[in-house]
Amino acid sequence: MEPIQMVDLKTQYRKIKAEVDKAVIDVLESSAFINGKPVSDFASSLSLYLGIKHVIPCANGTDALQIAMMALDLQPGDEVIAPSFTYVATTEVVALLKLSPVFIDVDPKTFCIDPESIRKAITSKTKAIVPVHLYGQTAPMEEIMAIAKEHSLYVIEDNAQAIGSDYVFKNGTKKKAGTIGTIGTTSFFPSKNLGGYGDGGAIFTDDDNLAAKLKMIANHGQNKRYYHEMVGCNSRLDTIQAAVLNIKLKKLDEYIDARRTAADYYDKAFASCSKLTTPFRAAYTKHVFHQYTLLLEGIDREGLQKHLEQKGIPSMLYYPLANHKQKMFESLGLKQFDLPVTESLSPRVLSLPMHTELTGEQLNYITSSVLEFINQ
Ligand SMILES: *Cc1c(COP(=O)(O)O)cnc(C)c1O
């Protein structure tokens, strides 16, 4: 059995090596390292795949969020509603732009923001909502969009974890995660479902004016070279990454299937264990399993992690400390946030290896090792 990894990028690479190596060498030969043809090719292919008009590539998923918030002209003091149970990048950029993060709770089943909590958090200063499609499952966008419409709020979907996930509206219409809100953002960090071989990110919108502005902000606020209309930043997807992503995008659906097959195996193996809650799959969306995260009920998490580690099985905590508890936000006086669901999740979550290359043998070994600890 091959050693088990949280994310096995090496085995995946070996399967596409010939194609990737050629594409990278082509970039080296062309020496168009910045804004080479693969970058615009990738933007068009991704916009086709997602069914959205504009895809603006940028340097990483954190920049994508920042550029999105800059393009919406949010002003210092404006309130941005976001979950606390997410990777810190989501709310870090809110604070970086001197906006006020308003942390809300998540649904105990989906781990995505809960529409009721959004309603309660809205004030006259609220300008935007940032749903995070956590672990690969889309947040309840239909409800979120209805609230946003009612209160004239922008919606920025942080889709770093759920690219390729479908969302089905009550009338049967389907849309891809990240294409429903005002703006969608994603990350091509290597371990993400659509990952490059370095950093990368992108921003999506259907709005032509907004797209032009997003593009301008990502390029030092310039429309015409050396004429800068506004303060922007420098955020590009480099050509080598785009060349790799062009190949991996063609495989994205296949990769999602592989993740879902691994998740099915885990679900089945753990189904009769009352001390483990397997990931809930909301009927309105297709879970793309960026992570496979269990909720432990009365299990010594540290002990389980140690047991797994001794058997050569990695596991991770996404995320051990909620955003509103982070020292970085101390000066914002966020102690007043009372988020019981979030606070009950942090000490109980455990993510198991999840990637496109898990074999039946590995899955059997992982699941029996988990159950062995619980049933001992
Ligand atoms: C990975 C991630 C980001 C940030 O992406 P980077 O490319 O690492 O900057 C933002 N939000 C979420 C939810 C993520 O998982």
mmCIF file of C-alpha atoms and ligand atoms in Angstrom:
data_model
loop_
_atom_site.group_PDB
_atom_site.id
_atom_site.type_symbol
_atom_site.label_atom_id
_atom_site.label_comp_id
_atom_site.label_asym_id
_atom_site.label_seq_id
_atom_site.Cartn_x
_atom_site.Cartn_y
_atom_site.Cartn_z
ATOM 1 C CA MET A 1 0.000 0.000 0.000
ATOM 2 C CA GLU A 2 1.260 3.477 -0.891
ATOM 3 C CA PRO A 3 1.770 5.818 2.101
ATOM 4 C CA ILE A 4 -1.442 7.704 2.936
ATOM 5 C CA GLN A 5 -1.438 11.485 2.576
ATOM 6 C CA MET A 6 -4.009 14.121 3.439
ATOM 7 C CA VAL A 7 -3.799 15.169 -0.227
ATOM 8 C CA ASP A 8 -1.825 13.054 -2.675
ATOM 9 C CA LEU A 9 -0.720 15.431 -5.389
ATOM 10 C CA LYS A 10 2.226 13.294 -6.432
ATOM 11 C CA THR A 11 0.225 10.262 -7.587
ATOM 12 C CA GLN A 12 -2.237 12.553 -9.337
ATOM 13 C CA TYR A 13 0.632 14.338 -11.107
ATOM 14 C CA ARG A 14 2.181 11.061 -12.284
ATOM 15 C CA LYS A 15 -1.024 10.261 -14.161
ATOM 16 C CA ILE A 16 -1.007 13.531 -16.102
ATOM 17 C CA LYS A 17 2.758 14.045 -16.150
ATOM 18 C CA ALA A 18 3.295 13.842 -19.909
ATOM 19 C CA GLU A 19 0.611 16.432 -20.623
ATOM 20 C CA VAL A 20 1.602 18.767 -17.783
ATOM 21 C CA ASP A 21 5.313 18.603 -18.505
ATOM 22 C CA LYS A 22 4.707 19.477 -22.143
ATOM 23 C CA ALA A 23 2.445 22.399 -21.248
ATOM 24 C CA VAL A 24 4.983 23.783 -18.769
ATOM 25 C CA ILE A 25 7.873 23.381 -21.212
ATOM 26 C CA ASP A 26 5.797 25.169 -23.847
ATOM 27 C CA VAL A 27 5.497 28.121 -21.471
ATOM 28 C CA LEU A 28 9.238 28.069 -20.818
ATOM 29 C CA GLU A 29 9.884 27.974 -24.563
ATOM 30 C CA SER A 30 7.494 30.836 -25.212
ATOM 31 C CA SER A 31 8.882 32.744 -22.210
ATOM 32 C CA ALA A 32 5.510 34.493 -21.901
ATOM 33 C CA PHE A 33 5.576 34.030 -18.145
ATOM 34 C CA ILE A 34 3.162 36.870 -17.435
ATOM 35 C CA ASN A 35 -0.238 36.991 -19.159
ATOM 36 C CA GLY A 36 0.704 34.361 -21.715
ATOM 37 C CA LYS A 37 -1.961 32.741 -23.865
ATOM 38 C CA PRO A 38 -2.695 29.913 -21.361
ATOM 39 C CA VAL A 39 -3.989 32.568 -18.927
ATOM 40 C CA SER A 40 -6.703 33.873 -21.265
ATOM 41 C CA ASP A 41 -7.418 30.317 -22.482
ATOM 42 C CA PHE A 42 -7.930 29.213 -18.893
ATOM 43 C CA ALA A 43 -10.192 32.181 -18.094
ATOM 44 C CA SER A 44 -12.423 31.354 -21.099
ATOM 45 C CA SER A 45 -12.512 27.626 -20.356
ATOM 46 C CA LEU A 46 -13.392 28.230 -16.730
ATOM 47 C CA SER A 47 -16.116 30.719 -17.619
ATOM 48 C CA LEU A 48 -17.603 28.130 -19.983
ATOM 49 C CA TYR A 49 -17.395 25.411 -17.341
ATOM 50 C CA LEU A 50 -19.021 27.605 -14.706
ATOM 51 C CA GLY A 51 -21.548 29.180 -17.041
ATOM 52 C CA ILE A 52 -20.551 32.712 -16.075
ATOM 53 C CA LYS A 53 -19.665 35.634 -18.316
ATOM 54 C CA HIS A 54 -16.447 36.834 -16.714
ATOM 55 C CA VAL A 55 -13.587 35.024 -15.012
ATOM 56 C CA ILE A 56 -10.777 37.286 -13.830
ATOM 57 C CA PRO A 57 -7.680 35.306 -12.860
ATOM 58 C CA CYS A 58 -5.593 36.619 -9.957
ATOM 59 C CA ALA A 59 -2.736 35.591 -7.684
ATOM 60 C CA ASN A 60 -4.580 33.662 -4.959
ATOM 61 C CA GLY A 61 -7.928 33.169 -3.264
ATOM 62 C CA THR A 62 -7.253 35.759 -0.584
ATOM 63 C CA ASP A 63 -6.522 38.435 -3.201
ATOM 64 C CA ALA A 64 -9.683 37.373 -5.018
ATOM 65 C CA LEU A 65 -11.736 38.187 -1.913
ATOM 66 C CA GLN A 66 -9.904 41.468 -1.367
ATOM 67 C CA ILE A 67 -10.314 42.612 -4.969
ATOM 68 C CA ALA A 68 -14.010 41.680 -4.854
ATOM 69 C CA MET A 69 -14.562 43.826 -1.766
ATOM 70 C CA MET A 70 -12.560 46.713 -3.248
ATOM 71 C CA ALA A 71 -14.627 46.620 -6.439
ATOM 72 C CA LEU A 72 -17.858 46.973 -4.480
ATOM 73 C CA ASP A 73 -16.639 50.307 -3.047
ATOM 74 C CA LEU A 74 -17.166 49.210 0.522
ATOM 75 C CA GLN A 75 -16.173 51.978 2.929
ATOM 76 C CA PRO A 76 -14.420 51.775 6.300
ATOM 77 C CA GLY A 77 -16.997 50.898 8.919
ATOM 78 C CA ASP A 78 -19.327 49.115 6.524
ATOM 79 C CA GLU A 79 -20.405 45.818 7.990
ATOM 80 C CA VAL A 80 -19.713 42.544 6.229
ATOM 81 C CA ILE A 81 -21.478 39.442 7.479
ATOM 82 C CA ALA A 82 -19.410 36.262 7.331
ATOM 83 C CA PRO A 83 -19.171 32.935 9.111
ATOM 84 C CA SER A 84 -16.637 32.588 11.890
ATOM 85 C CA PHE A 85 -16.268 28.892 11.092
ATOM 86 C CA THR A 86 -14.072 29.242 7.984
ATOM 87 C CA TYR A 87 -10.489 29.638 6.906
ATOM 88 C CA VAL A 88 -9.248 32.968 8.218
ATOM 89 C CA ALA A 89 -8.692 34.529 4.778
ATOM 90 C CA THR A 90 -12.430 35.140 4.412
ATOM 91 C CA THR A 91 -12.632 37.577 7.284
ATOM 92 C CA GLU A 92 -9.023 38.733 7.349
ATOM 93 C CA VAL A 93 -9.537 40.728 4.144
ATOM 94 C CA VAL A 94 -12.619 42.377 5.664
ATOM 95 C CA ALA A 95 -10.482 43.692 8.517
ATOM 96 C CA LEU A 96 -7.575 44.519 6.200
ATOM 97 C CA LEU A 97 -9.841 46.866 4.219
ATOM 98 C CA LYS A 98 -10.990 48.460 7.491
ATOM 99 C CA LEU A 99 -14.485 47.116 7.071
ATOM 100 C CA SER A 100 -16.219 45.619 10.082
ATOM 101 C CA PRO A 101 -16.514 41.848 10.114
ATOM 102 C CA VAL A 102 -19.757 40.631 11.648
ATOM 103 C CA PHE A 103 -19.251 36.999 12.556
ATOM 104 C CA ILE A 104 -22.277 34.764 12.497
ATOM 105 C CA ASP A 105 -23.015 31.160 13.284
ATOM 106 C CA VAL A 106 -23.308 28.211 10.918
ATOM 107 C CA ASP A 107 -25.901 25.538 10.425
ATOM 108 C CA PRO A 108 -24.988 22.551 12.630
ATOM 109 C CA LYS A 109 -25.527 20.136 9.747
ATOM 110 C CA THR A 110 -24.024 21.822 6.682
ATOM 111 C CA PHE A 111 -21.427 23.970 8.507
ATOM 112 C CA CYS A 112 -22.388 26.808 6.131
ATOM 113 C CA ILE A 113 -23.887 30.134 7.231
ATOM 114 C CA ASP A 114 -27.356 29.961 8.477
ATOM 115 C CA PRO A 115 -29.924 32.314 6.885
ATOM 116 C CA GLU A 116 -31.646 32.993 10.216
ATOM 117 C CA SER A 117 -28.365 34.165 11.733
ATOM 118 C CA ILE A 118 -27.833 36.449 8.729
ATOM 119 C CA ARG A 119 -31.209 38.091 9.305
ATOM 120 C CA LYS A 120 -30.444 38.710 12.955
ATOM 121 C CA ALA A 121 -27.076 40.279 12.134
ATOM 122 C CA ILE A 122 -28.328 42.846 9.615
ATOM 123 C CA THR A 123 -28.074 46.510 10.684
ATOM 124 C CA SER A 124 -28.247 49.814 8.811
ATOM 125 C CA LYS A 125 -24.476 49.507 8.248
ATOM 126 C CA THR A 126 -24.585 46.067 6.639
ATOM 127 C CA LYS A 127 -23.345 46.129 3.043
ATOM 128 C CA ALA A 128 -22.395 42.576 2.146
ATOM 129 C CA ILE A 129 -22.701 38.899 3.004
ATOM 130 C CA VAL A 130 -19.879 36.447 2.399
ATOM 131 C CA PRO A 131 -21.154 32.867 2.336
ATOM 132 C CA VAL A 132 -18.407 30.238 2.403
ATOM 133 C CA HIS A 133 -19.110 26.933 0.673
ATOM 134 C CA LEU A 134 -17.304 25.034 3.382
ATOM 135 C CA TYR A 135 -15.663 21.645 2.782
ATOM 136 C CA GLY A 136 -17.176 21.508 -0.733
ATOM 137 C CA GLN A 137 -20.856 22.038 -0.010
ATOM 138 C CA THR A 138 -22.689 25.113 -1.281
ATOM 139 C CA ALA A 139 -24.337 27.359 1.309
ATOM 140 C CA PRO A 140 -28.136 27.809 0.991
ATOM 141 C CA MET A 141 -27.774 30.452 -1.720
ATOM 142 C CA GLU A 142 -31.440 30.760 -2.651
ATOM 143 C CA GLU A 143 -32.346 31.922 0.864
ATOM 144 C CA ILE A 144 -29.205 34.058 1.101
ATOM 145 C CA MET A 145 -29.945 35.805 -2.219
ATOM 146 C CA ALA A 146 -33.516 36.494 -1.085
ATOM 147 C CA ILE A 147 -32.268 38.164 2.110
ATOM 148 C CA ALA A 148 -29.679 40.132 0.109
ATOM 149 C CA LYS A 149 -32.332 41.357 -2.303
ATOM 150 C CA GLU A 150 -34.672 42.361 0.479
ATOM 151 C CA HIS A 151 -31.955 44.456 2.167
ATOM 152 C CA SER A 152 -29.989 45.545 -0.963
ATOM 153 C CA LEU A 153 -26.808 43.754 0.056
ATOM 154 C CA TYR A 154 -23.960 42.431 -2.042
ATOM 155 C CA VAL A 155 -23.151 38.740 -1.895
ATOM 156 C CA ILE A 156 -19.561 37.558 -2.325
ATOM 157 C CA GLU A 157 -19.340 33.780 -2.505
ATOM 158 C CA ASP A 158 -16.089 32.419 -1.122
ATOM 159 C CA ASN A 159 -15.904 29.393 -3.361
ATOM 160 C CA ALA A 160 -12.331 28.338 -2.583
ATOM 161 C CA GLN A 161 -13.570 24.925 -1.441
ATOM 162 C CA ALA A 162 -16.509 24.060 -3.703
ATOM 163 C CA ILE A 163 -15.576 24.701 -7.311
ATOM 164 C CA GLY A 164 -17.689 22.438 -9.527
ATOM 165 C CA SER A 165 -20.468 22.045 -6.952
ATOM 166 C CA ASP A 166 -23.976 22.418 -8.398
ATOM 167 C CA TYR A 167 -26.747 24.348 -6.714
ATOM 168 C CA VAL A 168 -30.335 23.453 -7.540
ATOM 169 C CA PHE A 169 -32.965 26.175 -7.050
ATOM 170 C CA LYS A 170 -36.503 25.314 -5.976
ATOM 171 C CA ASN A 171 -37.739 25.791 -9.552
ATOM 172 C CA GLY A 172 -35.219 23.232 -10.794
ATOM 173 C CA THR A 173 -32.685 25.688 -12.294
ATOM 174 C CA LYS A 174 -29.085 24.665 -11.738
ATOM 175 C CA LYS A 175 -26.105 26.933 -11.237
ATOM 176 C CA LYS A 176 -22.519 26.329 -10.291
ATOM 177 C CA ALA A 177 -21.300 27.383 -6.851
ATOM 178 C CA GLY A 178 -19.645 30.785 -7.085
ATOM 179 C CA THR A 179 -21.873 32.042 -9.911
ATOM 180 C CA ILE A 180 -24.966 32.918 -7.891
ATOM 181 C CA GLY A 181 -23.900 35.943 -5.844
ATOM 182 C CA THR A 182 -22.801 39.401 -6.983
ATOM 183 C CA ILE A 183 -19.235 38.110 -7.195
ATOM 184 C CA GLY A 184 -17.684 34.688 -6.666
ATOM 185 C CA THR A 185 -14.083 34.034 -5.694
ATOM 186 C CA THR A 186 -11.899 30.947 -5.689
ATOM 187 C CA SER A 187 -8.402 29.678 -4.960
ATOM 188 C CA PHE A 188 -6.181 27.376 -6.995
ATOM 189 C CA PHE A 189 -3.933 26.558 -4.032
ATOM 190 C CA PRO A 190 -2.471 23.103 -4.866
ATOM 191 C CA SER A 191 -4.655 21.169 -2.422
ATOM 192 C CA LYS A 192 -7.950 22.745 -3.547
ATOM 193 C CA ASN A 193 -10.280 20.738 -5.786
ATOM 194 C CA LEU A 194 -8.968 22.642 -8.802
ATOM 195 C CA GLY A 195 -5.390 23.227 -7.719
ATOM 196 C CA GLY A 196 -2.370 24.505 -9.600
ATOM 197 C CA TYR A 197 1.274 23.800 -8.838
ATOM 198 C CA GLY A 198 1.667 27.017 -6.894
ATOM 199 C CA ASP A 199 -0.632 29.868 -5.889
ATOM 200 C CA GLY A 200 -3.539 31.104 -7.964
ATOM 201 C CA GLY A 201 -7.052 32.442 -7.732
ATOM 202 C CA ALA A 202 -9.955 33.857 -9.717
ATOM 203 C CA ILE A 203 -12.971 36.122 -9.455
ATOM 204 C CA PHE A 204 -16.303 35.527 -11.250
ATOM 205 C CA THR A 205 -19.151 37.808 -12.211
ATOM 206 C CA ASP A 206 -21.873 38.189 -14.816
ATOM 207 C CA ASP A 207 -21.811 41.983 -14.540
ATOM 208 C CA ASP A 208 -19.805 43.692 -17.333
ATOM 209 C CA ASN A 209 -19.074 46.894 -15.415
ATOM 210 C CA LEU A 210 -18.036 45.031 -12.320
ATOM 211 C CA ALA A 211 -15.803 42.752 -14.404
ATOM 212 C CA ALA A 212 -14.008 45.748 -15.897
ATOM 213 C CA LYS A 213 -13.480 47.190 -12.445
ATOM 214 C CA LEU A 214 -12.243 43.912 -10.970
ATOM 215 C CA LYS A 215 -9.759 43.597 -13.830
ATOM 216 C CA MET A 216 -8.575 47.147 -13.309
ATOM 217 C CA ILE A 217 -8.100 46.734 -9.552
ATOM 218 C CA ALA A 218 -6.102 43.522 -10.032
ATOM 219 C CA ASN A 219 -3.847 45.474 -12.402
ATOM 220 C CA HIS A 220 -2.755 48.520 -10.357
ATOM 221 C CA GLY A 221 -5.985 50.353 -11.121
ATOM 222 C CA GLN A 222 -5.015 50.873 -14.737
ATOM 223 C CA ASN A 223 -7.099 50.572 -17.876
ATOM 224 C CA LYS A 224 -4.444 51.942 -20.140
ATOM 225 C CA ARG A 225 -0.799 51.186 -19.457
ATOM 226 C CA TYR A 226 0.763 53.677 -17.014
ATOM 227 C CA TYR A 227 -2.516 55.575 -16.508
ATOM 228 C CA HIS A 228 -3.930 54.629 -13.118
ATOM 229 C CA GLU A 229 -7.530 55.522 -12.372
ATOM 230 C CA MET A 230 -7.680 54.142 -8.872
ATOM 231 C CA VAL A 231 -5.603 52.480 -6.202
ATOM 232 C CA GLY A 232 -5.491 48.784 -6.948
ATOM 233 C CA CYS A 233 -3.053 45.975 -6.406
ATOM 234 C CA ASN A 234 -0.857 43.634 -8.387
ATOM 235 C CA SER A 235 -2.509 40.259 -8.584
ATOM 236 C CA ARG A 236 -1.943 37.919 -11.512
ATOM 237 C CA LEU A 237 -2.201 34.226 -12.249
ATOM 238 C CA ASP A 238 1.118 33.317 -13.801
ATOM 239 C CA THR A 239 1.261 31.546 -17.137
ATOM 240 C CA ILE A 240 2.791 28.311 -15.825
ATOM 241 C CA GLN A 241 -0.042 27.941 -13.311
ATOM 242 C CA ALA A 242 -2.621 28.634 -16.014
ATOM 243 C CA ALA A 243 -1.034 25.976 -18.247
ATOM 244 C CA VAL A 244 -1.340 23.407 -15.444
ATOM 245 C CA LEU A 245 -4.880 24.520 -14.584
ATOM 246 C CA ASN A 246 -6.002 24.160 -18.208
ATOM 247 C CA ILE A 247 -5.175 20.468 -17.981
ATOM 248 C CA LYS A 248 -6.652 19.988 -14.524
ATOM 249 C CA LEU A 249 -9.887 21.799 -15.379
ATOM 250 C CA LYS A 250 -10.597 19.152 -18.036
ATOM 251 C CA LYS A 251 -10.336 16.550 -15.273
ATOM 252 C CA LEU A 252 -12.280 18.450 -12.621
ATOM 253 C CA ASP A 253 -15.519 16.479 -12.944
ATOM 254 C CA GLU A 254 -13.610 13.199 -12.884
ATOM 255 C CA TYR A 255 -11.717 14.413 -9.801
ATOM 256 C CA ILE A 256 -14.972 15.372 -8.100
ATOM 257 C CA ASP A 257 -16.352 11.885 -8.797
ATOM 258 C CA ALA A 258 -13.243 10.325 -7.257
ATOM 259 C CA ARG A 259 -13.689 12.464 -4.124
ATOM 260 C CA ARG A 260 -17.378 11.554 -3.894
ATOM 261 C CA THR A 261 -16.567 7.851 -4.267
ATOM 262 C CA ALA A 262 -14.076 8.092 -1.383
ATOM 263 C CA ALA A 263 -16.696 9.980 0.673
ATOM 264 C CA ASP A 264 -19.273 7.246 -0.048
ATOM 265 C CA TYR A 265 -16.816 4.638 1.215
ATOM 266 C CA TYR A 266 -16.223 6.596 4.440
ATOM 267 C CA ASP A 267 -19.971 7.190 4.924
ATOM 268 C CA LYS A 268 -20.766 3.516 4.589
ATOM 269 C CA ALA A 269 -17.974 2.387 6.885
ATOM 270 C CA PHE A 270 -18.997 4.832 9.620
ATOM 271 C CA ALA A 271 -22.775 4.592 9.171
ATOM 272 C CA SER A 272 -23.399 2.355 12.149
ATOM 273 C CA CYS A 273 -20.987 4.098 14.509
ATOM 274 C CA SER A 274 -23.060 6.265 16.843
ATOM 275 C CA LYS A 275 -19.995 8.237 17.957
ATOM 276 C CA LEU A 276 -19.325 9.585 14.470
ATOM 277 C CA THR A 277 -21.481 11.984 12.497
ATOM 278 C CA THR A 278 -20.652 11.720 8.812
ATOM 279 C CA PRO A 279 -20.972 14.792 6.539
ATOM 280 C CA PHE A 280 -24.544 15.875 5.921
ATOM 281 C CA ARG A 281 -25.421 16.171 2.244
ATOM 282 C CA ALA A 282 -27.941 18.919 1.606
ATOM 283 C CA ALA A 283 -30.497 18.000 -1.063
ATOM 284 C CA TYR A 284 -30.130 21.343 -2.882
ATOM 285 C CA THR A 285 -26.470 20.887 -3.785
ATOM 286 C CA LYS A 286 -23.835 18.440 -4.937
ATOM 287 C CA HIS A 287 -21.134 18.092 -2.299
ATOM 288 C CA VAL A 288 -17.695 18.047 -3.952
ATOM 289 C CA PHE A 289 -15.823 16.980 -0.800
ATOM 290 C CA HIS A 290 -12.904 19.329 -0.589
ATOM 291 C CA GLN A 291 -12.704 17.874 2.905
ATOM 292 C CA TYR A 292 -14.248 14.822 4.502
ATOM 293 C CA THR A 293 -14.957 16.060 8.001
ATOM 294 C CA LEU A 294 -16.402 13.948 10.785
ATOM 295 C CA LEU A 295 -18.046 15.239 13.927
ATOM 296 C CA LEU A 296 -16.915 13.258 16.940
ATOM 297 C CA GLU A 297 -19.347 12.540 19.759
ATOM 298 C CA GLY A 298 -17.598 11.887 23.061
ATOM 299 C CA ILE A 299 -14.359 10.665 21.485
ATOM 300 C CA ASP A 300 -10.906 11.757 22.654
ATOM 301 C CA ARG A 301 -9.906 13.596 19.484
ATOM 302 C CA GLU A 302 -6.258 13.976 20.381
ATOM 303 C CA GLY A 303 -6.050 10.299 21.243
ATOM 304 C CA LEU A 304 -7.647 9.327 17.953
ATOM 305 C CA GLN A 305 -5.289 11.577 15.993
ATOM 306 C CA LYS A 306 -2.291 10.044 17.798
ATOM 307 C CA HIS A 307 -3.581 6.532 17.123
ATOM 308 C CA LEU A 308 -3.976 7.334 13.432
ATOM 309 C CA GLU A 309 -0.594 9.013 13.261
ATOM 310 C CA GLN A 310 1.070 5.906 14.701
ATOM 311 C CA LYS A 311 -0.532 3.930 11.895
ATOM 312 C CA GLY A 312 0.730 6.360 9.277
ATOM 313 C CA ILE A 313 -2.624 8.078 8.742
ATOM 314 C CA PRO A 314 -2.665 11.878 8.710
ATOM 315 C CA SER A 315 -5.713 13.809 9.906
ATOM 316 C CA MET A 316 -6.374 17.531 10.255
ATOM 317 C CA LEU A 317 -8.514 19.981 12.204
ATOM 318 C CA TYR A 318 -10.384 22.420 9.965
ATOM 319 C CA TYR A 319 -10.527 24.641 11.965
ATOM 320 C CA PRO A 320 -9.390 24.324 15.575
ATOM 321 C CA LEU A 321 -10.098 27.959 16.502
ATOM 322 C CA ALA A 322 -12.985 29.964 15.057
ATOM 323 C CA ASN A 323 -12.175 33.312 13.462
ATOM 324 C CA HIS A 324 -13.866 35.441 16.116
ATOM 325 C CA LYS A 325 -11.592 33.853 18.733
ATOM 326 C CA GLN A 326 -8.376 34.690 16.862
ATOM 327 C CA LYS A 327 -5.895 37.067 18.441
ATOM 328 C CA MET A 328 -5.683 39.003 15.160
ATOM 329 C CA PHE A 329 -9.210 40.305 15.763
ATOM 330 C CA GLU A 330 -8.698 41.094 19.452
ATOM 331 C CA SER A 331 -8.491 44.828 18.891
ATOM 332 C CA LEU A 332 -11.860 44.786 17.120
ATOM 333 C CA GLY A 333 -13.455 43.747 20.399
ATOM 334 C CA LEU A 334 -15.125 40.682 18.963
ATOM 335 C CA LYS A 335 -15.533 38.978 22.310
ATOM 336 C CA GLN A 336 -19.216 39.849 22.316
ATOM 337 C CA PHE A 337 -19.956 37.329 19.557
ATOM 338 C CA ASP A 338 -21.848 34.387 20.916
ATOM 339 C CA LEU A 339 -21.734 31.606 18.332
ATOM 340 C CA PRO A 340 -22.750 28.393 20.083
ATOM 341 C CA VAL A 341 -22.775 26.131 17.008
ATOM 342 C CA THR A 342 -19.359 27.302 15.823
ATOM 343 C CA GLU A 343 -17.954 26.923 19.316
ATOM 344 C CA SER A 344 -19.341 23.411 19.630
ATOM 345 C CA LEU A 345 -17.900 22.373 16.231
ATOM 346 C CA SER A 346 -14.277 23.495 16.651
ATOM 347 C CA PRO A 347 -13.439 20.957 19.382
ATOM 348 C CA ARG A 348 -15.269 18.085 17.640
ATOM 349 C CA VAL A 349 -14.297 18.185 13.954
ATOM 350 C CA LEU A 350 -11.793 15.819 12.410
ATOM 351 C CA SER A 351 -10.917 15.724 8.719
ATOM 352 C CA LEU A 352 -9.653 12.482 7.199
ATOM 353 C CA PRO A 353 -7.480 12.106 4.082
ATOM 354 C CA MET A 354 -9.473 13.265 1.050
ATOM 355 C CA HIS A 355 -8.148 13.429 -2.480
ATOM 356 C CA THR A 356 -8.523 11.946 -5.938
ATOM 357 C CA GLU A 357 -6.124 9.034 -5.515
ATOM 358 C CA LEU A 358 -7.406 7.153 -2.457
ATOM 359 C CA THR A 359 -7.502 3.402 -3.107
ATOM 360 C CA GLY A 360 -9.952 0.888 -1.672
ATOM 361 C CA GLU A 361 -7.092 -0.616 0.300
ATOM 362 C CA GLN A 362 -6.183 2.752 1.807
ATOM 363 C CA LEU A 363 -9.809 3.603 2.609
ATOM 364 C CA ASN A 364 -10.282 0.231 4.264
ATOM 365 C CA TYR A 365 -7.135 0.771 6.337
ATOM 366 C CA ILE A 366 -8.183 4.311 7.358
ATOM 367 C CA THR A 367 -11.751 3.407 8.301
ATOM 368 C CA SER A 368 -10.794 0.253 10.208
ATOM 369 C CA SER A 369 -8.092 2.180 12.080
ATOM 370 C CA VAL A 370 -10.615 4.855 13.112
ATOM 371 C CA LEU A 371 -13.148 2.245 14.258
ATOM 372 C CA GLU A 372 -10.471 0.244 16.044
ATOM 373 C CA PHE A 373 -9.738 3.256 18.271
ATOM 374 C CA ILE A 374 -13.395 3.962 18.944
ATOM 375 C CA ASN A 375 -14.346 0.352 19.676
ATOM 376 C CA GLN A 376 -11.319 -0.525 21.787
HETATM 377 C C1 LIG B 1 -8.009 28.413 0.652
HETATM 378 C C2 LIG B 1 -9.055 29.345 1.065
HETATM 379 C C3 LIG B 1 -8.945 30.746 0.872
HETATM 380 C C4 LIG B 1 -7.672 31.419 0.447
HETATM 381 O O1 LIG B 1 -7.088 30.978 -0.691
HETATM 382 P P1 LIG B 1 -5.527 31.259 -0.955
HETATM 383 O O2 LIG B 1 -5.354 30.927 -2.386
HETATM 384 O O3 LIG B 1 -4.750 30.378 -0.038
HETATM 385 O O4 LIG B 1 -5.270 32.699 -0.686
HETATM 386 C C5 LIG B 1 -10.026 31.537 1.196
HETATM 387 N N1 LIG B 1 -11.152 31.021 1.694
HETATM 388 C C6 LIG B 1 -11.294 29.695 1.919
HETATM 389 C C7 LIG B 1 -12.588 29.191 2.454
HETATM 390 C C8 LIG B 1 -10.259 28.815 1.623
HETATM 391 O O5 LIG B 1 -10.412 27.507 1.863
#
